[in-house]
PDB file of C-alpha atoms in Angstrom:
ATOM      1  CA  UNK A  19      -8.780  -0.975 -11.856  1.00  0.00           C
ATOM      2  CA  UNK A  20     -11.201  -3.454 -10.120  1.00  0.00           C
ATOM      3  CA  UNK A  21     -10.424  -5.435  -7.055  1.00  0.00           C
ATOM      4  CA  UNK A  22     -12.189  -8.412  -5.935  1.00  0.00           C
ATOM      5  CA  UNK A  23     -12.546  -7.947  -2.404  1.00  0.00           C
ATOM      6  CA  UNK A  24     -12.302 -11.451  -0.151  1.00  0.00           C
ATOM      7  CA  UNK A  25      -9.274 -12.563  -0.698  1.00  0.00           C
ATOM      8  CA  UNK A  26      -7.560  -9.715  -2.414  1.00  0.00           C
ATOM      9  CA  UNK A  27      -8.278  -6.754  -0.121  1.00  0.00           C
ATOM     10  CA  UNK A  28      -9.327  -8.135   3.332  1.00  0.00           C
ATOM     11  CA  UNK A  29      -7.743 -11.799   4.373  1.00  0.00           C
ATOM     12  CA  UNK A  30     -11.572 -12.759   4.855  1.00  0.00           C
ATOM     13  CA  UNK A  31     -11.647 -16.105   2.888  1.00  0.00           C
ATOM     14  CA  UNK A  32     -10.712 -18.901   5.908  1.00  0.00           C
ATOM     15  CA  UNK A  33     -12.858 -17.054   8.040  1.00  0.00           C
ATOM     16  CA  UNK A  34     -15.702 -16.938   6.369  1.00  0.00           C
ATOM     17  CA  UNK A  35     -15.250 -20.638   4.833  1.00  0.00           C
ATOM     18  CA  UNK A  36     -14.587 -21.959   8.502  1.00  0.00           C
ATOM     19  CA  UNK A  37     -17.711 -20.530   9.622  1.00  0.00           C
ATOM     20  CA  UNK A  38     -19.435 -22.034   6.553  1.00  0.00           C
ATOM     21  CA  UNK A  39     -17.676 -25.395   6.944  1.00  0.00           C
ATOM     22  CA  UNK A  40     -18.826 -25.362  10.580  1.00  0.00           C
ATOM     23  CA  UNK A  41     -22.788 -24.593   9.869  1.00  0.00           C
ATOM     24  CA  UNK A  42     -22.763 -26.791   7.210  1.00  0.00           C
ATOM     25  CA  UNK A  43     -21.550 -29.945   9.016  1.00  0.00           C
ATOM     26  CA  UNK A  44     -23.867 -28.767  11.718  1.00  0.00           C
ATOM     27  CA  UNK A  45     -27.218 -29.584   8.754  1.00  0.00           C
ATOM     28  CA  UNK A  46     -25.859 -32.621   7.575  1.00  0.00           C
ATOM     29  CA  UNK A  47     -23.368 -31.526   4.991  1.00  0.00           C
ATOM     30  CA  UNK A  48     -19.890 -32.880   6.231  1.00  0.00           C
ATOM     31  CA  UNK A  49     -17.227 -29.736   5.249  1.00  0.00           C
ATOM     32  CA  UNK A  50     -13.750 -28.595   6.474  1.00  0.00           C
ATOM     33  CA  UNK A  51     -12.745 -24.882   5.508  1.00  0.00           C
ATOM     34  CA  UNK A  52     -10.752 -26.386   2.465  1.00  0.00           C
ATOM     35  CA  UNK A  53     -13.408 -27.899   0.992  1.00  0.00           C
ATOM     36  CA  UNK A  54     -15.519 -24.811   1.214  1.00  0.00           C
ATOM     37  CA  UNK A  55     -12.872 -22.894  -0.001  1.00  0.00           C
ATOM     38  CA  UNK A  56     -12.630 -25.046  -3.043  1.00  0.00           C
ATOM     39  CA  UNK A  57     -15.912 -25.553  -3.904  1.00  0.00           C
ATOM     40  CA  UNK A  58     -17.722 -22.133  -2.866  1.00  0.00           C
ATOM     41  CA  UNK A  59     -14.945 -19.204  -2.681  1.00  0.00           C
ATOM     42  CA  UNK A  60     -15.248 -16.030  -5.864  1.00  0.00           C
ATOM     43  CA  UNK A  61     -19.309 -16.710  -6.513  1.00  0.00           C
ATOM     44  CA  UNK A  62     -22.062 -14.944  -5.358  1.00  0.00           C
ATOM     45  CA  UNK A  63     -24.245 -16.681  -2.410  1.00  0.00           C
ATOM     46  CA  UNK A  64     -27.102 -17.049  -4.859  1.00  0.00           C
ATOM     47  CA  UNK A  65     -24.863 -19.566  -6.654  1.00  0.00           C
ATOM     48  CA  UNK A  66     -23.480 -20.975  -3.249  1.00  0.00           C
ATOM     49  CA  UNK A  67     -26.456 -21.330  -2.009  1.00  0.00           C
ATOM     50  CA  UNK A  68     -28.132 -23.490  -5.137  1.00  0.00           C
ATOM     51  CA  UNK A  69     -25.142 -25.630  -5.102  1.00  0.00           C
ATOM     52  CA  UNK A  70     -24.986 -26.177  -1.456  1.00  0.00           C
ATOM     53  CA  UNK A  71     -28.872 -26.906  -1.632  1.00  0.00           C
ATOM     54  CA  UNK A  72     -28.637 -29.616  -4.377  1.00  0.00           C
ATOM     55  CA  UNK A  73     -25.736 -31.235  -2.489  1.00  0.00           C
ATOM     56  CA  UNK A  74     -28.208 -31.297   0.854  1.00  0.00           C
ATOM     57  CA  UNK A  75     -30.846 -32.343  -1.367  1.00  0.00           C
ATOM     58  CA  UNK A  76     -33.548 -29.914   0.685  1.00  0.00           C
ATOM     59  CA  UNK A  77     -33.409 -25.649   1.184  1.00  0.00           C
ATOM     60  CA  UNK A  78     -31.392 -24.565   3.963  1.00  0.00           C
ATOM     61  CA  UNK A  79     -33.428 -24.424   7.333  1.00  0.00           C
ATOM     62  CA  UNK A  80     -35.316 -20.908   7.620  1.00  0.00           C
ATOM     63  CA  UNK A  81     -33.111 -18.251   8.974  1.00  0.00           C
ATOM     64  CA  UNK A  82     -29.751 -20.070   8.241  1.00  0.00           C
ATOM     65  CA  UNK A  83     -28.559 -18.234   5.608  1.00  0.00           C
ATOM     66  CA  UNK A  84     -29.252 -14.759   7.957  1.00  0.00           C
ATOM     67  CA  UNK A  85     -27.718 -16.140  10.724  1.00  0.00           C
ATOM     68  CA  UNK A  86     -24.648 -17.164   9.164  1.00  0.00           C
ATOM     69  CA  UNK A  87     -23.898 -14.059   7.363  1.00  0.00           C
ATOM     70  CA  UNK A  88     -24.421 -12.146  10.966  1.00  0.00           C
ATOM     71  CA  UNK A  89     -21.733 -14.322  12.509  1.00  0.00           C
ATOM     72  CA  UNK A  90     -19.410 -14.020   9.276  1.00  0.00           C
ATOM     73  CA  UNK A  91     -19.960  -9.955   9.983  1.00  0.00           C
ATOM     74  CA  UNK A  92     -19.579 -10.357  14.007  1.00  0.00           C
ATOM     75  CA  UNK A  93     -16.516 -12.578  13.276  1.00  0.00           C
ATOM     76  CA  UNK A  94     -14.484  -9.545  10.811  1.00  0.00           C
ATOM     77  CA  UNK A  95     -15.402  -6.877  13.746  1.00  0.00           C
ATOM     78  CA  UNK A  96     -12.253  -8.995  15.584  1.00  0.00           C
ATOM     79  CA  UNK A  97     -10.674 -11.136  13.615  1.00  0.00           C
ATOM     80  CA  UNK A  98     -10.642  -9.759  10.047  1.00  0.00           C
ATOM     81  CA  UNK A  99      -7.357  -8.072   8.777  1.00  0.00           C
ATOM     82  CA  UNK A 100      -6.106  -6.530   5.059  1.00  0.00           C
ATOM     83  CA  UNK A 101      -4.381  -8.689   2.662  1.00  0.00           C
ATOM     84  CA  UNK A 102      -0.513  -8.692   4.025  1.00  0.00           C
ATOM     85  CA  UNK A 103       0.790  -5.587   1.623  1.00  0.00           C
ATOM     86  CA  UNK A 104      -2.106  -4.311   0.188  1.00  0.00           C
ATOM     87  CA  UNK A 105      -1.926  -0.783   1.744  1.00  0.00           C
ATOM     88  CA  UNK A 106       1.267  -0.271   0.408  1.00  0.00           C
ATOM     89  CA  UNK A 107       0.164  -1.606  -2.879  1.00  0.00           C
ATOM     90  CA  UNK A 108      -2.483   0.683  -3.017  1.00  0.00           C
ATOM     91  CA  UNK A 109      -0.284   4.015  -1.965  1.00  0.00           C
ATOM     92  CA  UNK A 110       2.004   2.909  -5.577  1.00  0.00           C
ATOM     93  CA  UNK A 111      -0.825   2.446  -8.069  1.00  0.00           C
ATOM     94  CA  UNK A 112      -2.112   5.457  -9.744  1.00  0.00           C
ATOM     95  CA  UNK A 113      -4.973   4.269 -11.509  1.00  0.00           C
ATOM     96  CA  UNK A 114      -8.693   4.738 -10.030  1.00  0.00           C
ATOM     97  CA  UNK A 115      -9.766   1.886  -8.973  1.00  0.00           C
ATOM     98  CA  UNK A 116     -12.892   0.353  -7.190  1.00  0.00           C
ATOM     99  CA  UNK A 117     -14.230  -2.953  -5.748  1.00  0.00           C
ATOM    100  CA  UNK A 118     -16.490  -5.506  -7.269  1.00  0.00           C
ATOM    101  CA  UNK A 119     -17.400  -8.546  -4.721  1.00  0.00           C
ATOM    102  CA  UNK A 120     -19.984 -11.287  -4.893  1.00  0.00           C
ATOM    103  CA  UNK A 121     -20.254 -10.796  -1.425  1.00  0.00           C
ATOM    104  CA  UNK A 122     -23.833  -8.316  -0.544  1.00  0.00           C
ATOM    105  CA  UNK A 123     -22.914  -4.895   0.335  1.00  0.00           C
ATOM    106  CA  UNK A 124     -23.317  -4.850   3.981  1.00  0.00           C
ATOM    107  CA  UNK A 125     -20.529  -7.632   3.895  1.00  0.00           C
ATOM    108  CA  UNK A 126     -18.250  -5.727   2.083  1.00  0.00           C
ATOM    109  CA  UNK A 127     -18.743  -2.263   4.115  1.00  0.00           C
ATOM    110  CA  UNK A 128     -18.087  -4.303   7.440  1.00  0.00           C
ATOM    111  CA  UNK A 129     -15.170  -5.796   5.457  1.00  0.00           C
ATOM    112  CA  UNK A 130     -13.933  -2.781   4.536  1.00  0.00           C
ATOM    113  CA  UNK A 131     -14.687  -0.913   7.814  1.00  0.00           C
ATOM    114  CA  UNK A 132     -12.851  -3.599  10.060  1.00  0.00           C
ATOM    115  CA  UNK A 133      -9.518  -3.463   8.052  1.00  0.00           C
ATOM    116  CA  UNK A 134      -9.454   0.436   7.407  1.00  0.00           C
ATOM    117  CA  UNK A 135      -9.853   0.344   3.942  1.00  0.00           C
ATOM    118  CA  UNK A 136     -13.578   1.917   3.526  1.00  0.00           C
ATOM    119  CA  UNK A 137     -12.280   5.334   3.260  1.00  0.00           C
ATOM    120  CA  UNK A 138     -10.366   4.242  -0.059  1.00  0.00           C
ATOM    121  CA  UNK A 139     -13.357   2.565  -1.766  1.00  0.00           C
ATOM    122  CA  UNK A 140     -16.098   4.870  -0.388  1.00  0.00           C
ATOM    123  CA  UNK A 141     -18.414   5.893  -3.590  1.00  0.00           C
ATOM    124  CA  UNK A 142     -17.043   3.169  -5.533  1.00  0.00           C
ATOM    125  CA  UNK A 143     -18.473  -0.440  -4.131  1.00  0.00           C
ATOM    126  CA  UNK A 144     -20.324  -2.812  -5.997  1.00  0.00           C
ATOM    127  CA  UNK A 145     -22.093  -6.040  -5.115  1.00  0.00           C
ATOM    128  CA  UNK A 146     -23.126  -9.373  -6.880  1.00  0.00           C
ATOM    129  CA  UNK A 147     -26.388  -8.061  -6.112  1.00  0.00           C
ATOM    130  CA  UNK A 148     -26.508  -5.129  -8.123  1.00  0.00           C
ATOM    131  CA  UNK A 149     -26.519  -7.522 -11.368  1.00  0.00           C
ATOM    132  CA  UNK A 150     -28.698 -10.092 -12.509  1.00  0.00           C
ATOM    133  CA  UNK A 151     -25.728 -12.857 -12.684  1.00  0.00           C
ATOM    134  CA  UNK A 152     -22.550 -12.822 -10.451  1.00  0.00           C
ATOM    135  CA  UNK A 153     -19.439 -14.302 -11.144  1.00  0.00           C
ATOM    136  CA  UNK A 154     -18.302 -16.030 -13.232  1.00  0.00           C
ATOM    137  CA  UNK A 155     -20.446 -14.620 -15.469  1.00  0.00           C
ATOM    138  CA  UNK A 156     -19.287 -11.024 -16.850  1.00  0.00           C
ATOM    139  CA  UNK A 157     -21.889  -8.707 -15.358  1.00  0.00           C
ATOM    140  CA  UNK A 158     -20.870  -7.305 -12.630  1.00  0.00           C
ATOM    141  CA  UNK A 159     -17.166  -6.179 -13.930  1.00  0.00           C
ATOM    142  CA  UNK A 160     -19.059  -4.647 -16.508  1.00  0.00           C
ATOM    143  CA  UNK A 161     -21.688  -2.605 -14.208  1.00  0.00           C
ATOM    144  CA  UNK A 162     -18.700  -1.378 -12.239  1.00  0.00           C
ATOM    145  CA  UNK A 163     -16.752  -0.283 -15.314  1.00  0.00           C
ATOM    146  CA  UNK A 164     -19.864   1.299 -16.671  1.00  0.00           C
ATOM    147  CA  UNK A 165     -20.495   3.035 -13.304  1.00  0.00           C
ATOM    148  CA  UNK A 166     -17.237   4.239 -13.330  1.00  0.00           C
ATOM    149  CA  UNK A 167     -17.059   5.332 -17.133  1.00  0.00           C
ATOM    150  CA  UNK A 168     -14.621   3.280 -18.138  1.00  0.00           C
ATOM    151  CA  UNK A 169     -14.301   0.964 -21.167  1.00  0.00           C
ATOM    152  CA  UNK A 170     -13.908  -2.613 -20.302  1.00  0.00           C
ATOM    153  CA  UNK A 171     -10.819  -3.164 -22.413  1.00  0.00           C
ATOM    154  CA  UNK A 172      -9.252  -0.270 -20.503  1.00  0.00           C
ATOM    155  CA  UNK A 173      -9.849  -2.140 -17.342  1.00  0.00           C
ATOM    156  CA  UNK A 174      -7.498  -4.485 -14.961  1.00  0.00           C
ATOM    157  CA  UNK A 175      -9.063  -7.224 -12.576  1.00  0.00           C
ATOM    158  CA  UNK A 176      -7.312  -8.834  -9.241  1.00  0.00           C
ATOM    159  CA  UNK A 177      -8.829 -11.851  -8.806  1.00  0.00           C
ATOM    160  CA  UNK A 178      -8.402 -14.707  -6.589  1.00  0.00           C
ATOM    161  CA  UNK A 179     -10.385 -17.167  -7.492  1.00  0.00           C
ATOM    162  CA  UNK A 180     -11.367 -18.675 -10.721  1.00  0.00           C
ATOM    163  CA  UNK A 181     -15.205 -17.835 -11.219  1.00  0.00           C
ATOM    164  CA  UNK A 182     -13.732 -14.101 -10.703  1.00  0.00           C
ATOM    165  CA  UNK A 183     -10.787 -14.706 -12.986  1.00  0.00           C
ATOM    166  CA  UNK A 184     -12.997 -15.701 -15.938  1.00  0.00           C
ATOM    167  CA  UNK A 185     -15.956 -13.197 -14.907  1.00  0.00           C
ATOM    168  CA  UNK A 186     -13.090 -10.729 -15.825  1.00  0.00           C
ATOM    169  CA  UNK A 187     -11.595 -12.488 -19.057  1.00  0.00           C
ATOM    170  CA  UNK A 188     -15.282 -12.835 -19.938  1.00  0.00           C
ATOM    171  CA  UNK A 189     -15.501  -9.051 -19.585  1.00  0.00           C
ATOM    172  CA  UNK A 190     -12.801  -8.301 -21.658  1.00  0.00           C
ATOM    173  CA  UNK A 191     -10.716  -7.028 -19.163  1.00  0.00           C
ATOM    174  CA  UNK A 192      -7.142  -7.469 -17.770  1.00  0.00           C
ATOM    175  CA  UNK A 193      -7.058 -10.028 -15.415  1.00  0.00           C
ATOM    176  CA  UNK A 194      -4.175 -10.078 -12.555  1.00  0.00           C
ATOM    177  CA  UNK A 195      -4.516 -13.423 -10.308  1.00  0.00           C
ATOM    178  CA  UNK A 196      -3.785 -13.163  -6.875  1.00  0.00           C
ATOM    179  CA  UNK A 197      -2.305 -16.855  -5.801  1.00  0.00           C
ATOM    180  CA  UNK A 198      -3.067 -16.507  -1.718  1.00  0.00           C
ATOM    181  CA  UNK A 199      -5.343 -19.711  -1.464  1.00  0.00           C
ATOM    182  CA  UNK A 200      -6.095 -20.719  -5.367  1.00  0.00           C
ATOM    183  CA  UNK A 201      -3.444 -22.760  -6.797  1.00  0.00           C
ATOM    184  CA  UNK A 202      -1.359 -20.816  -9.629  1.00  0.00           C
ATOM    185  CA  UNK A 203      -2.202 -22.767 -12.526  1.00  0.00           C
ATOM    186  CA  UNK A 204      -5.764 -22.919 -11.817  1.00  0.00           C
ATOM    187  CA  UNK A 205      -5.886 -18.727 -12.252  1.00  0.00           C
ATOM    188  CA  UNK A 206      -3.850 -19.131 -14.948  1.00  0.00           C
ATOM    189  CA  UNK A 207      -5.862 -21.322 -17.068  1.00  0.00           C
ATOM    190  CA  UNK A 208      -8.766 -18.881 -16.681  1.00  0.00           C
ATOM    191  CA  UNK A 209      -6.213 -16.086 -18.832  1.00  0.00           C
ATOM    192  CA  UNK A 210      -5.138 -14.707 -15.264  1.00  0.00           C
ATOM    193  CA  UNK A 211      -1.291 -12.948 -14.962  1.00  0.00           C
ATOM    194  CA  UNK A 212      -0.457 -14.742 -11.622  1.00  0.00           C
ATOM    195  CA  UNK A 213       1.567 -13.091  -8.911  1.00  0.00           C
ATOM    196  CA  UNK A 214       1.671 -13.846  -5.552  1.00  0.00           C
ATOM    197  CA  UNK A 215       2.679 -10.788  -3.436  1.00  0.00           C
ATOM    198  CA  UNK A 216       1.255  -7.789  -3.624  1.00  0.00           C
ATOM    199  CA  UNK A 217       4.355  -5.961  -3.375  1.00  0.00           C
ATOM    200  CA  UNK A 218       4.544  -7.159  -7.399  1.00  0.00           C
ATOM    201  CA  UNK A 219       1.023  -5.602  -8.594  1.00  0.00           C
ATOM    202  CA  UNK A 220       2.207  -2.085  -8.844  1.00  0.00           C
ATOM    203  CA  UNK A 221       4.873  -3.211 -11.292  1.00  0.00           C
ATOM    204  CA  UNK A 222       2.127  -5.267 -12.927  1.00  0.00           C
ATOM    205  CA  UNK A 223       0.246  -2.885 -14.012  1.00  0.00           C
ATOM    206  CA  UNK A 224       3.254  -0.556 -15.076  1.00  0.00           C
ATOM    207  CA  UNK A 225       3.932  -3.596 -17.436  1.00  0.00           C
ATOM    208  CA  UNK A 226       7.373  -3.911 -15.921  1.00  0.00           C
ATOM    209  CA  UNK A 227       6.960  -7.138 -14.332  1.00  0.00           C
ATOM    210  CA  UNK A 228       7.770 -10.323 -16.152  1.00  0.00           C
ATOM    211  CA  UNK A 229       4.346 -12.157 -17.729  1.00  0.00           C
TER     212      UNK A 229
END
């Protein structure tokens, strides 16, 4: 089982996206937290950062993209908590499972690490940048199954977002879509079985739950 982790695991997605809606607009790039939401939220920052680029027409400033990611790590130390239900979730699935993020590792440990949940993904944490392409392409669902010796068709993906929902159908994998800030539809037209509690995934993925 492989979990996404903004949006699935921590409740990190309109923090982060606030922060990035506020530096942006401070460069010249007019954004509120929904439109960075919509337009950046389940890809890697390599992919952000190219599209936020063309859109400026120039690279970001030197230092920018450091600085924001410090503040985005400052801001989880107080403000970050886990997705409402998610421990509980957790304690009822008996599957191994581990996390697969486009977000750079030191992001996801401080994600992690602020909401408690580091202790249940320790050994088992990968990172956009541990492949050569990040959501939505495959590769990184497949480096985490391979690390973990499983077989891709024998896997299940929570995904909120759709680059991460069709990284995962791309993969070949099971794909559960978590509807917390993505509308419904738009998971399920990447292949995606949408819930939107996560009191419902353990019965997901005993098959028990309608589809």
């Amino acid at each position: 089982m492989i979990f996404d982790c903004d949006g699935v695991l921590v409740d990190s997605e309109p923090l982060s996206n606030r922060i990035l809606a506020e530096r942006l607009t401070a460069i010249g790039l007019p954004t509120t937290t929904e439109d960075a939401i919509r337009d950046y939220m389940g890809r890697s920052w390599k992919t952000d950062q190219e599209i936020i680029e063309r859109r400026l027409g120039r690279p970001l400033p030197e230092g920018w993209v450091d600085a924001y990611h410090a503040e985005v790590i400052t801001a989880f130390a107080t403000e970050l908590a886990p997705v409402a239900g998610i421990a509980a979730a957790l304690d009822a699935i008996p599957l191994p499972w581990c996390v697969a993020s486009s977000s750079a590792h030191p992001r996801i440990r401080a994600a992690l690490e602020a909401t408690g949940l580091i202790g249940r993904f320790e050994g088992r944490i990968f990172s956009a940048t541990d492949v050569e392409h990040g959501k939505p392409a495959p590769d990184l669902f497949l480096h985490a199954a391979s690390e973990c010796g499983a077989e891709p068709g024998r896997c299940v993906v929570v995904e909120d977002a759709p680059p991460g929902a069709e990284a995962g159908r791309r993969a070949g994998m099971d794909v559960l879509g978590y509807a917390g800030l993505t509308a419904p539809e738009l998971l399920a037209a990447e292949g995606a079985r949408v819930f939107r509690s996560m009191a419902e995934l353990p019965a997901l993925l005993n098959g028990s739950a309608p589809r």
